[in-house]
């Protein structure tokens, strides 16, 4: 049994966002990608935890109760991009993005390291505040960039 792991699904949602950035609107499959992006965005948003972060196991957050920031970063990036690109409702998703970004910034320690990043691997596993890695940091930078664009669009 494998849990629905947050970083794996984060890659998918972020990947859909990247595809939509480059897929021409007149492409025959454009609407299919939009529909999948919007459907997945709604599902992911509903699984966000109170602290703004998602857990390793999306459908059973009690299985691995620790936050997982790489999945959170990819979700926050994709949702913010969706708002910025006009594919997602700002009224509905902006609070999710704000909460996600707050959770991510809270996971940065005094040395400037993003913690709670799952190690590379296919199975869910416990993470700690000291665990960091390129996947989490890269996703964090993507999320921050789209978050800033979202704030700029508010002005």
mmCIF file with all atom_site columns, N, CA, C and O in Angstrom, residues 43-69:
data_model
loop_
_atom_site.group_PDB
_atom_site.id
_atom_site.type_symbol
_atom_site.label_atom_id
_atom_site.label_alt_id
_atom_site.label_comp_id
_atom_site.label_asym_id
_atom_site.label_entity_id
_atom_site.label_seq_id
_atom_site.pdbx_PDB_ins_code
_atom_site.Cartn_x
_atom_site.Cartn_y
_atom_site.Cartn_z
_atom_site.occupancy
_atom_site.B_iso_or_equiv
_atom_site.pdbx_formal_charge
_atom_site.auth_seq_id
_atom_site.auth_comp_id
_atom_site.auth_asym_id
_atom_site.auth_atom_id
_atom_site.pdbx_PDB_model_num
ATOM 1   N N  . UNK A 1 43 ? -9.123 19.496 -5.579 1.00 0.00 ? 43 UNK A N  1
ATOM 2   C CA . UNK A 1 43 ? -8.885 18.364 -4.678 1.00 0.00 ? 43 UNK A CA 1
ATOM 3   C C  . UNK A 1 43 ? -7.746 18.673 -3.714 1.00 0.00 ? 43 UNK A C  1
ATOM 4   O O  . UNK A 1 43 ? -7.855 18.432 -2.509 1.00 0.00 ? 43 UNK A O  1
ATOM 5   N N  . UNK A 1 44 ? -6.658 19.210 -4.230 1.00 0.00 ? 44 UNK A N  1
ATOM 6   C CA . UNK A 1 44 ? -5.493 19.525 -3.405 1.00 0.00 ? 44 UNK A CA 1
ATOM 7   C C  . UNK A 1 44 ? -5.834 20.590 -2.366 1.00 0.00 ? 44 UNK A C  1
ATOM 8   O O  . UNK A 1 44 ? -5.472 20.461 -1.192 1.00 0.00 ? 44 UNK A O  1
ATOM 9   N N  . UNK A 1 45 ? -6.521 21.626 -2.760 1.00 0.00 ? 45 UNK A N  1
ATOM 10  C CA . UNK A 1 45 ? -6.870 22.703 -1.829 1.00 0.00 ? 45 UNK A CA 1
ATOM 11  C C  . UNK A 1 45 ? -7.672 22.165 -0.650 1.00 0.00 ? 45 UNK A C  1
ATOM 12  O O  . UNK A 1 45 ? -7.483 22.611 0.490  1.00 0.00 ? 45 UNK A O  1
ATOM 13  N N  . UNK A 1 46 ? -8.531 21.203 -0.911 1.00 0.00 ? 46 UNK A N  1
ATOM 14  C CA . UNK A 1 46 ? -9.375 20.655 0.158  1.00 0.00 ? 46 UNK A CA 1
ATOM 15  C C  . UNK A 1 46 ? -8.584 19.820 1.167  1.00 0.00 ? 46 UNK A C  1
ATOM 16  O O  . UNK A 1 46 ? -9.085 19.526 2.253  1.00 0.00 ? 46 UNK A O  1
ATOM 17  N N  . UNK A 1 47 ? -7.347 19.456 0.833  1.00 0.00 ? 47 UNK A N  1
ATOM 18  C CA . UNK A 1 47 ? -6.534 18.612 1.706  1.00 0.00 ? 47 UNK A CA 1
ATOM 19  C C  . UNK A 1 47 ? -5.498 19.392 2.512  1.00 0.00 ? 47 UNK A C  1
ATOM 20  O O  . UNK A 1 47 ? -4.734 18.811 3.272  1.00 0.00 ? 47 UNK A O  1
ATOM 21  N N  . UNK A 1 48 ? -5.485 20.718 2.359  1.00 0.00 ? 48 UNK A N  1
ATOM 22  C CA . UNK A 1 48 ? -4.544 21.546 3.121  1.00 0.00 ? 48 UNK A CA 1
ATOM 23  C C  . UNK A 1 48 ? -4.882 21.466 4.604  1.00 0.00 ? 48 UNK A C  1
ATOM 24  O O  . UNK A 1 48 ? -6.050 21.480 4.990  1.00 0.00 ? 48 UNK A O  1
ATOM 25  N N  . UNK A 1 49 ? -3.851 21.414 5.439  1.00 0.00 ? 49 UNK A N  1
ATOM 26  C CA . UNK A 1 49 ? -4.052 21.325 6.876  1.00 0.00 ? 49 UNK A CA 1
ATOM 27  C C  . UNK A 1 49 ? -4.107 22.722 7.503  1.00 0.00 ? 49 UNK A C  1
ATOM 28  O O  . UNK A 1 49 ? -3.783 23.715 6.870  1.00 0.00 ? 49 UNK A O  1
ATOM 29  N N  . UNK A 1 50 ? -4.499 22.787 8.751  1.00 0.00 ? 50 UNK A N  1
ATOM 30  C CA . UNK A 1 50 ? -4.702 24.069 9.439  1.00 0.00 ? 50 UNK A CA 1
ATOM 31  C C  . UNK A 1 50 ? -3.465 24.955 9.456  1.00 0.00 ? 50 UNK A C  1
ATOM 32  O O  . UNK A 1 50 ? -3.568 26.173 9.440  1.00 0.00 ? 50 UNK A O  1
ATOM 33  N N  . UNK A 1 51 ? -2.279 24.350 9.507  1.00 0.00 ? 51 UNK A N  1
ATOM 34  C CA . UNK A 1 51 ? -1.040 25.141 9.547  1.00 0.00 ? 51 UNK A CA 1
ATOM 35  C C  . UNK A 1 51 ? -0.613 25.630 8.169  1.00 0.00 ? 51 UNK A C  1
ATOM 36  O O  . UNK A 1 51 ? 0.430  26.249 8.018  1.00 0.00 ? 51 UNK A O  1
ATOM 37  N N  . UNK A 1 52 ? -1.433 25.356 7.137  1.00 0.00 ? 52 UNK A N  1
ATOM 38  C CA . UNK A 1 52 ? -1.146 25.807 5.785  1.00 0.00 ? 52 UNK A CA 1
ATOM 39  C C  . UNK A 1 52 ? -0.347 24.818 4.966  1.00 0.00 ? 52 UNK A C  1
ATOM 40  O O  . UNK A 1 52 ? -0.175 24.997 3.761  1.00 0.00 ? 52 UNK A O  1
ATOM 41  N N  . UNK A 1 53 ? 0.159  23.775 5.599  1.00 0.00 ? 53 UNK A N  1
ATOM 42  C CA . UNK A 1 53 ? 0.995  22.786 4.922  1.00 0.00 ? 53 UNK A CA 1
ATOM 43  C C  . UNK A 1 53 ? 0.186  21.529 4.613  1.00 0.00 ? 53 UNK A C  1
ATOM 44  O O  . UNK A 1 53 ? -0.862 21.289 5.208  1.00 0.00 ? 53 UNK A O  1
ATOM 45  N N  . UNK A 1 54 ? 0.689  20.766 3.671  1.00 0.00 ? 54 UNK A N  1
ATOM 46  C CA . UNK A 1 54 ? 0.114  19.461 3.371  1.00 0.00 ? 54 UNK A CA 1
ATOM 47  C C  . UNK A 1 54 ? 0.980  18.408 4.028  1.00 0.00 ? 54 UNK A C  1
ATOM 48  O O  . UNK A 1 54 ? 2.147  18.642 4.328  1.00 0.00 ? 54 UNK A O  1
ATOM 49  N N  . UNK A 1 55 ? 0.417  17.252 4.265  1.00 0.00 ? 55 UNK A N  1
ATOM 50  C CA . UNK A 1 55 ? 1.138  16.163 4.895  1.00 0.00 ? 55 UNK A CA 1
ATOM 51  C C  . UNK A 1 55 ? 1.648  15.193 3.844  1.00 0.00 ? 55 UNK A C  1
ATOM 52  O O  . UNK A 1 55 ? 1.189  15.189 2.705  1.00 0.00 ? 55 UNK A O  1
ATOM 53  N N  . UNK A 1 56 ? 2.596  14.352 4.265  1.00 0.00 ? 56 UNK A N  1
ATOM 54  C CA . UNK A 1 56 ? 3.188  13.369 3.372  1.00 0.00 ? 56 UNK A CA 1
ATOM 55  C C  . UNK A 1 56 ? 2.108  12.539 2.697  1.00 0.00 ? 56 UNK A C  1
ATOM 56  O O  . UNK A 1 56 ? 2.088  12.374 1.483  1.00 0.00 ? 56 UNK A O  1
ATOM 57  N N  . UNK A 1 57 ? 1.198  11.996 3.484  1.00 0.00 ? 57 UNK A N  1
ATOM 58  C CA . UNK A 1 57 ? 0.099  11.194 2.966  1.00 0.00 ? 57 UNK A CA 1
ATOM 59  C C  . UNK A 1 57 ? -1.121 12.104 2.836  1.00 0.00 ? 57 UNK A C  1
ATOM 60  O O  . UNK A 1 57 ? -1.689 12.544 3.836  1.00 0.00 ? 57 UNK A O  1
ATOM 61  N N  . UNK A 1 58 ? -1.515 12.380 1.612  1.00 0.00 ? 58 UNK A N  1
ATOM 62  C CA . UNK A 1 58 ? -2.580 13.361 1.388  1.00 0.00 ? 58 UNK A CA 1
ATOM 63  C C  . UNK A 1 58 ? -3.918 12.940 1.971  1.00 0.00 ? 58 UNK A C  1
ATOM 64  O O  . UNK A 1 58 ? -4.630 13.760 2.547  1.00 0.00 ? 58 UNK A O  1
ATOM 65  N N  . UNK A 1 59 ? -4.283 11.674 1.820  1.00 0.00 ? 59 UNK A N  1
ATOM 66  C CA . UNK A 1 59 ? -5.601 11.240 2.273  1.00 0.00 ? 59 UNK A CA 1
ATOM 67  C C  . UNK A 1 59 ? -5.609 10.710 3.692  1.00 0.00 ? 59 UNK A C  1
ATOM 68  O O  . UNK A 1 59 ? -6.668 10.453 4.250  1.00 0.00 ? 59 UNK A O  1
ATOM 69  N N  . UNK A 1 60 ? -4.450 10.541 4.287  1.00 0.00 ? 60 UNK A N  1
ATOM 70  C CA . UNK A 1 60 ? -4.377 10.103 5.673  1.00 0.00 ? 60 UNK A CA 1
ATOM 71  C C  . UNK A 1 60 ? -3.292 10.904 6.384  1.00 0.00 ? 60 UNK A C  1
ATOM 72  O O  . UNK A 1 60 ? -2.193 10.402 6.638  1.00 0.00 ? 60 UNK A O  1
ATOM 73  N N  . UNK A 1 61 ? -3.591 12.175 6.695  1.00 0.00 ? 61 UNK A N  1
ATOM 74  C CA . UNK A 1 61 ? -2.570 13.024 7.305  1.00 0.00 ? 61 UNK A CA 1
ATOM 75  C C  . UNK A 1 61 ? -2.107 12.532 8.678  1.00 0.00 ? 61 UNK A C  1
ATOM 76  O O  . UNK A 1 61 ? -1.058 12.948 9.160  1.00 0.00 ? 61 UNK A O  1
ATOM 77  N N  . UNK A 1 62 ? -2.841 11.613 9.285  1.00 0.00 ? 62 UNK A N  1
ATOM 78  C CA . UNK A 1 62 ? -2.443 11.081 10.591 1.00 0.00 ? 62 UNK A CA 1
ATOM 79  C C  . UNK A 1 62 ? -1.404 9.972  10.454 1.00 0.00 ? 62 UNK A C  1
ATOM 80  O O  . UNK A 1 62 ? -0.712 9.652  11.416 1.00 0.00 ? 62 UNK A O  1
ATOM 81  N N  . UNK A 1 63 ? -1.288 9.384  9.240  1.00 0.00 ? 63 UNK A N  1
ATOM 82  C CA . UNK A 1 63 ? -0.302 8.333  9.021  1.00 0.00 ? 63 UNK A CA 1
ATOM 83  C C  . UNK A 1 63 ? 1.114  8.889  9.208  1.00 0.00 ? 63 UNK A C  1
ATOM 84  O O  . UNK A 1 63 ? 1.972  8.264  9.807  1.00 0.00 ? 63 UNK A O  1
ATOM 85  N N  . UNK A 1 64 ? 1.370  10.058 8.640  1.00 0.00 ? 64 UNK A N  1
ATOM 86  C CA . UNK A 1 64 ? 2.621  10.799 8.802  1.00 0.00 ? 64 UNK A CA 1
ATOM 87  C C  . UNK A 1 64 ? 2.209  12.225 9.167  1.00 0.00 ? 64 UNK A C  1
ATOM 88  O O  . UNK A 1 64 ? 2.006  13.052 8.291  1.00 0.00 ? 64 UNK A O  1
ATOM 89  N N  . UNK A 1 65 ? 2.061  12.512 10.441 1.00 0.00 ? 65 UNK A N  1
ATOM 90  C CA . UNK A 1 65 ? 1.495  13.804 10.849 1.00 0.00 ? 65 UNK A CA 1
ATOM 91  C C  . UNK A 1 65 ? 2.420  15.007 10.671 1.00 0.00 ? 65 UNK A C  1
ATOM 92  O O  . UNK A 1 65 ? 1.960  16.142 10.750 1.00 0.00 ? 65 UNK A O  1
ATOM 93  N N  . UNK A 1 66 ? 3.696  14.766 10.384 1.00 0.00 ? 66 UNK A N  1
ATOM 94  C CA . UNK A 1 66 ? 4.617  15.872 10.203 1.00 0.00 ? 66 UNK A CA 1
ATOM 95  C C  . UNK A 1 66 ? 4.284  16.610 8.901  1.00 0.00 ? 66 UNK A C  1
ATOM 96  O O  . UNK A 1 66 ? 3.837  16.015 7.937  1.00 0.00 ? 66 UNK A O  1
ATOM 97  N N  . UNK A 1 67 ? 4.534  17.914 8.860  1.00 0.00 ? 67 UNK A N  1
ATOM 98  C CA . UNK A 1 67 ? 4.352  18.638 7.602  1.00 0.00 ? 67 UNK A CA 1
ATOM 99  C C  . UNK A 1 67 ? 5.376  18.163 6.572  1.00 0.00 ? 67 UNK A C  1
ATOM 100 O O  . UNK A 1 67 ? 6.387  17.554 6.930  1.00 0.00 ? 67 UNK A O  1
ATOM 101 N N  . UNK A 1 68 ? 5.111  18.426 5.299  1.00 0.00 ? 68 UNK A N  1
ATOM 102 C CA . UNK A 1 68 ? 6.051  18.068 4.226  1.00 0.00 ? 68 UNK A CA 1
ATOM 103 C C  . UNK A 1 68 ? 6.100  19.258 3.291  1.00 0.00 ? 68 UNK A C  1
ATOM 104 O O  . UNK A 1 68 ? 5.123  19.592 2.637  1.00 0.00 ? 68 UNK A O  1
ATOM 105 N N  . UNK A 1 69 ? 7.237  19.935 3.249  1.00 0.00 ? 69 UNK A N  1
ATOM 106 C CA . UNK A 1 69 ? 7.291  21.220 2.558  1.00 0.00 ? 69 UNK A CA 1
ATOM 107 C C  . UNK A 1 69 ? 7.544  21.150 1.063  1.00 0.00 ? 69 UNK A C  1
ATOM 108 O O  . UNK A 1 69 ? 7.215  22.096 0.353  1.00 0.00 ? 69 UNK A O  1
#
